[in-house]
XYZ file of C-alpha atoms in Angstrom:
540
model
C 17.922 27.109 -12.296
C 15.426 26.005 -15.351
C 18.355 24.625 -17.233
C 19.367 22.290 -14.027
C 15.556 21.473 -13.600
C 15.310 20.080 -17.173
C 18.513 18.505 -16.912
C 17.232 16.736 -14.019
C 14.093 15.851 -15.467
C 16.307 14.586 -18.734
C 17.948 12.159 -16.247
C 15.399 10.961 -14.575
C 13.321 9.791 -17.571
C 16.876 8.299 -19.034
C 16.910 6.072 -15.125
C 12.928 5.394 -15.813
C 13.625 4.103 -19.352
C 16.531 1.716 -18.156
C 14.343 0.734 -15.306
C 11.704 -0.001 -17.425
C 13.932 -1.592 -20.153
C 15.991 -3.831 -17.675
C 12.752 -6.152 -17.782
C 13.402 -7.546 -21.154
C 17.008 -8.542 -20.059
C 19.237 -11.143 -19.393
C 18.434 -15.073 -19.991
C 17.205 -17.079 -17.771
C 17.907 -21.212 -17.885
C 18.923 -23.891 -15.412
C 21.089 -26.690 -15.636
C 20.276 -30.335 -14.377
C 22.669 -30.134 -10.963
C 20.475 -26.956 -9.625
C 17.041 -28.211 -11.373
C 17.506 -31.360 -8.864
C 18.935 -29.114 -6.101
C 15.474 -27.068 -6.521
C 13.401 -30.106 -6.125
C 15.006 -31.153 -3.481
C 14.737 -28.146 -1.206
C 11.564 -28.138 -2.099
C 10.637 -31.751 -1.040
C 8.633 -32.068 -4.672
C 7.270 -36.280 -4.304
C 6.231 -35.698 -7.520
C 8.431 -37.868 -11.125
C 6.051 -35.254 -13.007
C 7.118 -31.681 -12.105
C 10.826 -32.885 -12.166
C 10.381 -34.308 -15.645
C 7.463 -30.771 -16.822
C 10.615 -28.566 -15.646
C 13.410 -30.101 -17.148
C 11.977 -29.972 -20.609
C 10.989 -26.528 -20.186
C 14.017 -24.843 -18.518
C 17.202 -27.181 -18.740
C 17.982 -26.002 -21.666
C 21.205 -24.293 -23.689
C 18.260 -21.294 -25.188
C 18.510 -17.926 -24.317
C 15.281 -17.380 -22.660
C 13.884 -13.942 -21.888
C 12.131 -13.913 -18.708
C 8.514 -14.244 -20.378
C 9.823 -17.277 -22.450
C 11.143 -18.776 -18.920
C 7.590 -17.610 -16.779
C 5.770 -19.393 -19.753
C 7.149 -22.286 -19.428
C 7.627 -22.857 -15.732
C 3.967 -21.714 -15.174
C 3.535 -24.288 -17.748
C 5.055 -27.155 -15.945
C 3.428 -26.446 -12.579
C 0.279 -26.163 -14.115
C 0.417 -29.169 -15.967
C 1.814 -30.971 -13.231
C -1.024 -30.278 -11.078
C -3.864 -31.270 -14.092
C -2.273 -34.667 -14.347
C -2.611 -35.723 -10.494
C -5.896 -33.752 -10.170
C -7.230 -36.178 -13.260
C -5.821 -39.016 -11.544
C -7.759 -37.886 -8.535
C -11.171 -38.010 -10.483
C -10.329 -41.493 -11.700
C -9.604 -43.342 -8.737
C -12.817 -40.885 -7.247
C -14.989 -42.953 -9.466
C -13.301 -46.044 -8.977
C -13.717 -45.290 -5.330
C -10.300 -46.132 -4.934
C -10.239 -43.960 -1.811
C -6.753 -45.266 -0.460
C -5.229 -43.889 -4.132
C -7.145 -41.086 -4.552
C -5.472 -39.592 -0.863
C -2.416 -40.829 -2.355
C -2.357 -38.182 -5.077
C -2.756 -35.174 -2.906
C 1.089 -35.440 -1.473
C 2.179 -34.799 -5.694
C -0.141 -31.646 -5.885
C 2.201 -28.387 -5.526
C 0.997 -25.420 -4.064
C 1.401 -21.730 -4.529
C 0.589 -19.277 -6.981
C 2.421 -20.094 -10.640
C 4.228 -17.140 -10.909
C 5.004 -17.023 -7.102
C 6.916 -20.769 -7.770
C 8.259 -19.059 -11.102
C 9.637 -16.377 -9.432
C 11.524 -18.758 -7.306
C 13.326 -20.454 -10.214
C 14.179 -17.371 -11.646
C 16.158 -16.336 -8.974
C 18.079 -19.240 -9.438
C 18.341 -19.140 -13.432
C 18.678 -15.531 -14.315
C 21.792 -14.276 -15.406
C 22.908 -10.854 -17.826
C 23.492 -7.610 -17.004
C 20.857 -7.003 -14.273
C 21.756 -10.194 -12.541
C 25.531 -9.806 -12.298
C 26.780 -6.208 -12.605
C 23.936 -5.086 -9.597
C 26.072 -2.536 -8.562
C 26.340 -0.472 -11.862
C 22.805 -1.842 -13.112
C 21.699 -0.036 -9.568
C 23.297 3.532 -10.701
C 21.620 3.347 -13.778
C 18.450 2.636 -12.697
C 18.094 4.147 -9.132
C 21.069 5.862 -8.703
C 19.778 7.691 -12.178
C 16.242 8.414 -10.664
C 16.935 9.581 -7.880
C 19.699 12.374 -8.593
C 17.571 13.203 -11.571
C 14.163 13.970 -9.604
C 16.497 16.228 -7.094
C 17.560 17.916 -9.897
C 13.940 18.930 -11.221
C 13.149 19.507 -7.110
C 15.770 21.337 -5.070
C 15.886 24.517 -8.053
C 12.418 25.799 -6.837
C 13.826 27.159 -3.893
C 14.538 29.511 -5.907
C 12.353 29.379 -8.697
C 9.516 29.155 -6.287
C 10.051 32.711 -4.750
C 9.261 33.228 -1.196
C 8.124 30.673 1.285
C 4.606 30.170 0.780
C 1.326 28.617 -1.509
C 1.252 30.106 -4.786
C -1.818 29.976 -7.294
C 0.303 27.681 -9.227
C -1.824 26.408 -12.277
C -2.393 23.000 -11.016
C -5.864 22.610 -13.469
C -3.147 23.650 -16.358
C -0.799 21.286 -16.115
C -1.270 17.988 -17.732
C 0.365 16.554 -14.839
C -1.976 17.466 -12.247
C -4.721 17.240 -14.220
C -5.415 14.191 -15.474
C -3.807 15.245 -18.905
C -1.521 12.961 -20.715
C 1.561 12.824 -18.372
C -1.038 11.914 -15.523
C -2.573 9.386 -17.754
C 0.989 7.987 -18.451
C 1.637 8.093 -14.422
C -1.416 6.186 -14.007
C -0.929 3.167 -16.521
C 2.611 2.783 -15.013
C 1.129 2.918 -11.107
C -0.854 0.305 -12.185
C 1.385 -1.631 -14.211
C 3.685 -2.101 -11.940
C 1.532 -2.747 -8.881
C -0.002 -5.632 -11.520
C 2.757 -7.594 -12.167
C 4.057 -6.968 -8.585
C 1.008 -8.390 -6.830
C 0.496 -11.143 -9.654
C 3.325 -11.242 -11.499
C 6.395 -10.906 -9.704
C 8.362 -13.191 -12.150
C 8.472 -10.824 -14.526
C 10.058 -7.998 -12.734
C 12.733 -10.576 -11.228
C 15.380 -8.134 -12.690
C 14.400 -4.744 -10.555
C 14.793 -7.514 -7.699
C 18.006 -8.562 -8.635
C 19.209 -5.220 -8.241
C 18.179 -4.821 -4.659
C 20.282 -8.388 -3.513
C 22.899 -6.693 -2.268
C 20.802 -4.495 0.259
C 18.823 -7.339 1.133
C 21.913 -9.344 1.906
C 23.440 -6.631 4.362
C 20.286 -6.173 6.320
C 18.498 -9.664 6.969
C 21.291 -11.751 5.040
C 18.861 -12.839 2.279
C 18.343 -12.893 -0.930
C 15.914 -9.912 -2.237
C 11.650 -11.160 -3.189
C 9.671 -8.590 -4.827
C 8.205 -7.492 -1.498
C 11.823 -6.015 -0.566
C 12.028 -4.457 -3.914
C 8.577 -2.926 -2.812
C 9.864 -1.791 0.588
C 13.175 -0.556 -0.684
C 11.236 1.579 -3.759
C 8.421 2.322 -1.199
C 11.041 4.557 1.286
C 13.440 5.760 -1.856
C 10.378 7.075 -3.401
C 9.462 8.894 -0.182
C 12.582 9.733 0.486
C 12.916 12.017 -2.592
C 9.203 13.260 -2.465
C 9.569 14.419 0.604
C 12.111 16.610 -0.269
C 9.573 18.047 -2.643
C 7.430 18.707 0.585
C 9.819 20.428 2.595
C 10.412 22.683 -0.484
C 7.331 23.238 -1.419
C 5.916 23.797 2.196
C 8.917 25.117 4.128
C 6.850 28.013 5.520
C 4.824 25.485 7.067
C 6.421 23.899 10.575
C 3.497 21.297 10.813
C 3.982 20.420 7.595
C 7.653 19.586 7.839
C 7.486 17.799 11.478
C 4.480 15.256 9.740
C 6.611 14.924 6.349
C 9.681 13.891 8.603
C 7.398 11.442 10.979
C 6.079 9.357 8.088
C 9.320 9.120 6.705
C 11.067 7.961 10.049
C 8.381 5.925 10.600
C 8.041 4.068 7.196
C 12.279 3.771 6.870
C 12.911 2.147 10.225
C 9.484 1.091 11.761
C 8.663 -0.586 8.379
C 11.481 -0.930 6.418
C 14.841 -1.566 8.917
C 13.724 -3.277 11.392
C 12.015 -5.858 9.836
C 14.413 -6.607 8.071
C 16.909 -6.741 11.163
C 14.575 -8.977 13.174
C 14.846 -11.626 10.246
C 18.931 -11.241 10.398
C 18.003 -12.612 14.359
C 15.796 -14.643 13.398
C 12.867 -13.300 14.571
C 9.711 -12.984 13.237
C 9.526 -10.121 10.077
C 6.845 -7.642 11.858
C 5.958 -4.017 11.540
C 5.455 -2.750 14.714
C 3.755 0.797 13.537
C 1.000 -1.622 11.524
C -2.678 -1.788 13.375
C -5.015 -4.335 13.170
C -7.364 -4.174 10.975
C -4.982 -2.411 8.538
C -2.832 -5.491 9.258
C -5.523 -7.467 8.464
C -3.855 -10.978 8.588
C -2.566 -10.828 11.904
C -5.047 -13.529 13.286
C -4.773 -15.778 10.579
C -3.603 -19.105 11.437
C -0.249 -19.180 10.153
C 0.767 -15.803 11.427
C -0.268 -17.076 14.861
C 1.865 -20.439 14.838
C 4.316 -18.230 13.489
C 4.163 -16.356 16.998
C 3.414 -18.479 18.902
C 6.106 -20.509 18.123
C 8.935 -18.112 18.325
C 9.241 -17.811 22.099
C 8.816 -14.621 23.986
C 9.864 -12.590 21.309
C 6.801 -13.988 19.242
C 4.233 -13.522 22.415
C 5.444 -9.585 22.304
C 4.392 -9.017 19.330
C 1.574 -10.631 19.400
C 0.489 -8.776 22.787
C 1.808 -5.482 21.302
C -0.601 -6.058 18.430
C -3.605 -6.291 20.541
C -2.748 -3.498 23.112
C -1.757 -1.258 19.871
C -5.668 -1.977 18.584
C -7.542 -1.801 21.595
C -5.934 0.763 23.649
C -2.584 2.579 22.244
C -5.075 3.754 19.034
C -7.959 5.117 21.392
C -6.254 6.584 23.373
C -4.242 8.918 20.881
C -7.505 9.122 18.888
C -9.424 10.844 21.493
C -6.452 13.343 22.590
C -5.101 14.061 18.786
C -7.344 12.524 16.306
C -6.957 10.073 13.697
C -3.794 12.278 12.254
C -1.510 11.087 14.917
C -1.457 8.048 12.880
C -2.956 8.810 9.451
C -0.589 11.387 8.944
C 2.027 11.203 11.235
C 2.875 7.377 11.341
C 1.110 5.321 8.633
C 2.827 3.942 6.346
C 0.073 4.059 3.505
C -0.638 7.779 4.348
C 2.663 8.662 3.880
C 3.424 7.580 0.534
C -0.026 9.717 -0.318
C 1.157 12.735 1.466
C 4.801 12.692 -0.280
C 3.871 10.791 -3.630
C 0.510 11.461 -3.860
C 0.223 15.379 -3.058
C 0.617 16.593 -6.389
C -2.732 14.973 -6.901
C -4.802 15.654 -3.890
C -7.195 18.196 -5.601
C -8.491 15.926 -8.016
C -10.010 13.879 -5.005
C -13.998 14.416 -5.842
C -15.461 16.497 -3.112
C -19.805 15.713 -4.496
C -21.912 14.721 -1.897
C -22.498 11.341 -4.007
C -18.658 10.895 -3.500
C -19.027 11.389 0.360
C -21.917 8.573 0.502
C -20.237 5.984 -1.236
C -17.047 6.773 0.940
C -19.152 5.793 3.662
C -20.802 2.949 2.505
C -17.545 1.363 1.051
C -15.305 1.667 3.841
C -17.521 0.661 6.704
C -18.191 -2.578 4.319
C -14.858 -3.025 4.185
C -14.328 -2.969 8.297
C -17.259 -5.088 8.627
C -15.644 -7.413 6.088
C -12.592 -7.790 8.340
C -13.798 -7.851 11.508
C -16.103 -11.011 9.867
C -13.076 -12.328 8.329
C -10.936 -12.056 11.420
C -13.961 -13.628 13.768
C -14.115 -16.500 11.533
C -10.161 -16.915 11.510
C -9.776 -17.078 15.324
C -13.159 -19.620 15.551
C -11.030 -21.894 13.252
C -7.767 -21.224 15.626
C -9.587 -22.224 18.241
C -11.727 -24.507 17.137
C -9.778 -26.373 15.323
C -12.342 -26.435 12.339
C -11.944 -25.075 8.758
C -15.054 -23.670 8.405
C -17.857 -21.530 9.726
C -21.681 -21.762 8.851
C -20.618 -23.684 6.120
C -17.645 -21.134 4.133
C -14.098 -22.057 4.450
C -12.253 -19.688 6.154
C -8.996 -20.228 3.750
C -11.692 -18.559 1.144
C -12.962 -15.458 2.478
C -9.261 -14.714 3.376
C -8.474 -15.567 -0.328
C -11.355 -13.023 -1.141
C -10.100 -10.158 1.256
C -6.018 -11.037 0.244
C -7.119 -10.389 -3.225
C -9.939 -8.090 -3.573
C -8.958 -5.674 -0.766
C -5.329 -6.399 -0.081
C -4.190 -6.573 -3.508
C -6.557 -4.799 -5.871
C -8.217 -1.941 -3.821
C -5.122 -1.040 -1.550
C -2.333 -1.411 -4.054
C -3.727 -1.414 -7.523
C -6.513 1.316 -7.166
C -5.010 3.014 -4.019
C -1.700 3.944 -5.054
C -2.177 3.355 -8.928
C -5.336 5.744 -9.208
C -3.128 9.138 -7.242
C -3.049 10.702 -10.956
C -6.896 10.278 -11.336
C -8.637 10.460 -8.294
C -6.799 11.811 -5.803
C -3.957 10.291 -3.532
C -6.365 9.261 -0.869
C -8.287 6.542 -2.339
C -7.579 4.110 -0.454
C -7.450 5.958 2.924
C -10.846 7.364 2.221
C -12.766 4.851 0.640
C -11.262 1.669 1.693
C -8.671 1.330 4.591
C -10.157 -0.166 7.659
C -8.122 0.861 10.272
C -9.217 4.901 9.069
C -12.913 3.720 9.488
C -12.400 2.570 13.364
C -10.417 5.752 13.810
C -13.063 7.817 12.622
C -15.619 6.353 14.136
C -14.104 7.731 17.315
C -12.703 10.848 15.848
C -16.306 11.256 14.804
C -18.086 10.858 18.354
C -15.078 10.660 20.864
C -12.155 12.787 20.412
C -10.751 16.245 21.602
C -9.360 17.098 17.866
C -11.266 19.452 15.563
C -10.581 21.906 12.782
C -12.020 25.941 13.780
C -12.556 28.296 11.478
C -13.198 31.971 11.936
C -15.951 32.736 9.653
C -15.415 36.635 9.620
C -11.990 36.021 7.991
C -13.211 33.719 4.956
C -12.817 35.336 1.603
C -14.190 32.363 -0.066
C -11.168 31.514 -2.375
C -11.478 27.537 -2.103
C -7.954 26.762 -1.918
C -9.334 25.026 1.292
C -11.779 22.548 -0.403
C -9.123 22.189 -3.653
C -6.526 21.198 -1.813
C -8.211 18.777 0.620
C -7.557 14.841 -0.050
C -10.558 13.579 1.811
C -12.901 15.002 -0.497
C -14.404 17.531 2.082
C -15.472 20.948 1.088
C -13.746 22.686 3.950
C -15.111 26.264 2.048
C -18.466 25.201 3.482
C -17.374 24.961 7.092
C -15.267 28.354 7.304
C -17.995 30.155 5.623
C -20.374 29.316 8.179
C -17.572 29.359 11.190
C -18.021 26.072 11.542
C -15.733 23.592 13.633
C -14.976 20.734 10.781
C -15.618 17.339 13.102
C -15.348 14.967 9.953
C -14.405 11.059 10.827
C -12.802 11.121 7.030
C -10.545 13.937 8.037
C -7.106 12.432 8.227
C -5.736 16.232 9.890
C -2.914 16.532 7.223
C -3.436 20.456 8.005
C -3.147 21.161 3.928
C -6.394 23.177 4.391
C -5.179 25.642 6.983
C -0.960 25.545 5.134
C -2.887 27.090 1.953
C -5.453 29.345 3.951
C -4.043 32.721 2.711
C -6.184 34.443 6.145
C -5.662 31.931 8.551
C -8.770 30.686 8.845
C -8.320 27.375 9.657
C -6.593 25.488 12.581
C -6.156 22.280 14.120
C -6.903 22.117 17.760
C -7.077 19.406 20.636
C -9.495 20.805 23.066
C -12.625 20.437 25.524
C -15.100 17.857 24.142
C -18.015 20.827 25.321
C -18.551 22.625 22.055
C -16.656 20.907 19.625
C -19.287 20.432 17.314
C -20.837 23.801 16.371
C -23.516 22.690 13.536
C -25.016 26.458 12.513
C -27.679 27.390 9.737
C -27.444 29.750 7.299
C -30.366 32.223 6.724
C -31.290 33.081 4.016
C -33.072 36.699 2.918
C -36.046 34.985 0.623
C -36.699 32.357 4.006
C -40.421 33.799 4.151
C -40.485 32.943 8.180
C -36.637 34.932 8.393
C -37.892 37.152 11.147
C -39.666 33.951 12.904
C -36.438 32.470 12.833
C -34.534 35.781 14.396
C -36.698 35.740 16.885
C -37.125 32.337 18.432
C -32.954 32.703 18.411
């Protein structure tokens, strides 16, 4: 069984390396025919861009993809300095007639975004036209390798159950060189895939052909992300049913978030868009889907018919009342752990690193002072965005509300839930950015917190003080604390994954739904040099 776990780990890295490598392949250069194709699709007004582009990419060179980003970025960007210096000019002239004039040659988008485009068109090698076989190699590859290393411990593992298994030993797991390595490719990819999606055109090539048979389009980076998002979980969850297959509450969540992520978020999407339809998630709550009031999304609805005015009323009643509702009966797990997206990926993905998730009390207080910034920023963001729907205007008290979206897009939606929350799992923990920054978790807590029949008992009597409780716990909370005083845990950070009471060797913990009447159980701890002990006994 070792010998087919290393050959599975041999394979896998050999997958990762070609994955990595196909990057750096293939050449990437238009001729004139599609250059003028390009521009006009694209309705570009402007002599400039059309003359920037064909000097930098029609062209009998062999570019490599960073050669080709270069110098489209290049000719965008150049593009844009000439009209905007034209605009100045005729701004000083007060030539106001011209100066309008020159807004209709500006092009808009992100440079690498508009790169990206063109290198769909241009690339061509290995990755580009042999997807099927490139595929194999790369995720075909991965995937057989990793369930290689995973399936064996079955066996290897011994009976069903949580084993003292050296977690602080291995550099994996803690933050030793394979987790650093982990890390810098997390956030590596999650860099150029947020800001750089050019680059990576070749990993997208290789999806085409699944893009094409579910919404009959060509592949963009963010199906690429989908498709890698469910494969990954996919295989990591078989992990989690080996790993906790004595566990029944741990296999019906690990099967939920996976059912949930591969056809609420991945399928049918992707269908709707084959119809014609808007692309929606229907599992994703406001405020985690935080741009579902901005304008565009709106017209979007709004102007796709009945279909469009579902969604968009399924949105709101999924906010205000569907998420309540389950709240107060279940908790915040029912969708934390059992349905989210984002939670999933840390549960399958991320467990191997949920002890390293700081459980200080200074960890606790910025979790609380980060996240509820975070909601507050949102629910701002989102009150300013339907005032301009409505309104008409562009601006509130003065700030553009195109800008504080552009803040939240990139600071929160790109940087602190993709960069730092999935890039940091080999560091910190695999919860970051449920625990610290996700604003959905902070309006479920808030009424998991003060408004909810869910709560973790404990049984005091039966504690033996090991900690695997408060190890193992991705929230940061020392559950050790709670069971050694008996106490119900009534966190709002507790997301209910039910790790603490799978690796309870006495059964200490469980997770309950019951009467509101008692659910919080606070209790003090006496201790033998308290000089007023017996005061205290008595007045009890």
């Amino acid at each position: 069984m070792k010998v087919i776990k290393q050959s599975g780990l041999i394979i896998f890295l050999v997958g990762l390396t070609i994955f990595i490598g196909t990057i750096f392949t293939g050449s990437f250069s238009l001729n004139q025919s599609d250059l003028d194709t390009f521009i006009k699709e694209k309705n570009y007004k402007s002599a400039v861009i059309k003359s920037n582009l064909e000097e930098a990419i029609v062209t009998s060179e062999d570019l490599n993809i960073f050669q080709f980003s270069k110098r489209v970025t290049k000719a965008y960007e150049s593009s844009n300095l000439y009209y905007d210096h034209l605009i100045q000019k005729y701004n000083k002239e007060k030539n106001w007639k011209e100066k309008g004039k020159q807004y209709q040659y500006k092009i808009g988008g992100k440079p690498h975004s508009l790169s990206f485009i063109l290198a769909k068109k241009a690339g061509k090698g290995w990755a580009a036209e042999n997807t099927t076989l490139m595929w194999f190699l790369t995720f075909g590859l991965g995937i057989i390798g990793a369930l290689l290393f995973i399936v064996p411990d079955v066996v290897l593992l011994g009976k069903p159950g949580i084993k003292n298994d050296g977690i602080f030993l291995d550099a994996a797991t803690n933050r030793g060189w394979i987790g650093w390595f982990a890390f810098v490719f997390l956030v590596t990819f999650y860099i150029l895939l947020y800001f750089y999606p050019d680059l990576i055109v070749n990993w997208v090539f290789l999806v085409d052909p699944i893009s094409a048979s579910l919404s009959g389009n060509p592949a963009s980076q963010w199906f690429l992300y989908g498709f890698l998002y469910c494969t990954v979980m996919t295989v990591m969850a078989v992990r989690m049913y080996v790993k906790y297959r004595h566990n029944k509450y741990q296999i019906l969540r690990t099967t939920s978030v996976l059912f949930f992520q591969i056809v609420f978020a991945f399928l049918i999407p992707e269908i709707l868009v084959r119809f014609e339809k808007p692309w929606y998630d229907f599992k994703n709550a406001f405020p985690l889907d935080y741009d579902f009031f901005f304008r565009w999304n709106l017209d979007e609805l709004l102007s796709s018919g009945g279909f469009g005015l579902f969604i968009l009323v399924w949105g709101v009643v999924l906010t205000v009342v569907i998420v309540p509702i389950m709240v107060y009966f279940f908790g915040k797990r029912w969708y934390c752990s059992w349905v989210c997206g984002c939670g999933g990926l840390a549960e399958t993905l991320g467990d191997p690193y949920r002890q390293l998730s700081s459980k200080t009390l200074l960890s606790w207080k910025f979790e609380r002072i980060i996240i509820h910034s975070v909601l507050i920023f949102v629910l701002v963001m989102t009150g300013f965005a339907l005032y301009t729907f409505f309104s008409g205007a562009n601006q509130v008290i003065g700030i553009k509300t195109q800008t504080i979206q552009d803040i939240y897009g990139f600071l929160i939606g790109s940087i602190f839930a993709g960069v730092i929350g999935t890039g940091f799992y080999p560091i910190f923990g695999n919860r970051v950015w449920c625990r610290f920054g996700c604003p959905l978790a902070a309006y479920l807590g808030f009424i998991q917190r003060f408004k909810s029949k869910f709560r973790i008992t404990t049984n005091g009597g039966q504690c033996i003080s090991c900690g695997n409780c408060s190890t193992y716990c991705e929230q940061g909370i020392d559950v050790r604390a709670y069971a050694q005083k008996g106490e119900n845990i009534v966190r709002s950070s507790c997301v209910g994954c039910g790790v603490c009471s799978a690796v309870c060797p006495r059964g200490v913990l469980k997770l309950e739904n019951g009467p509101e009447d008692g659910r919080i159980n606070p209790t003090e701890i006496l201790l033998g040099n308290d000089v007023d002990l017996m005061n205290f006994v008595n007045q009890k």
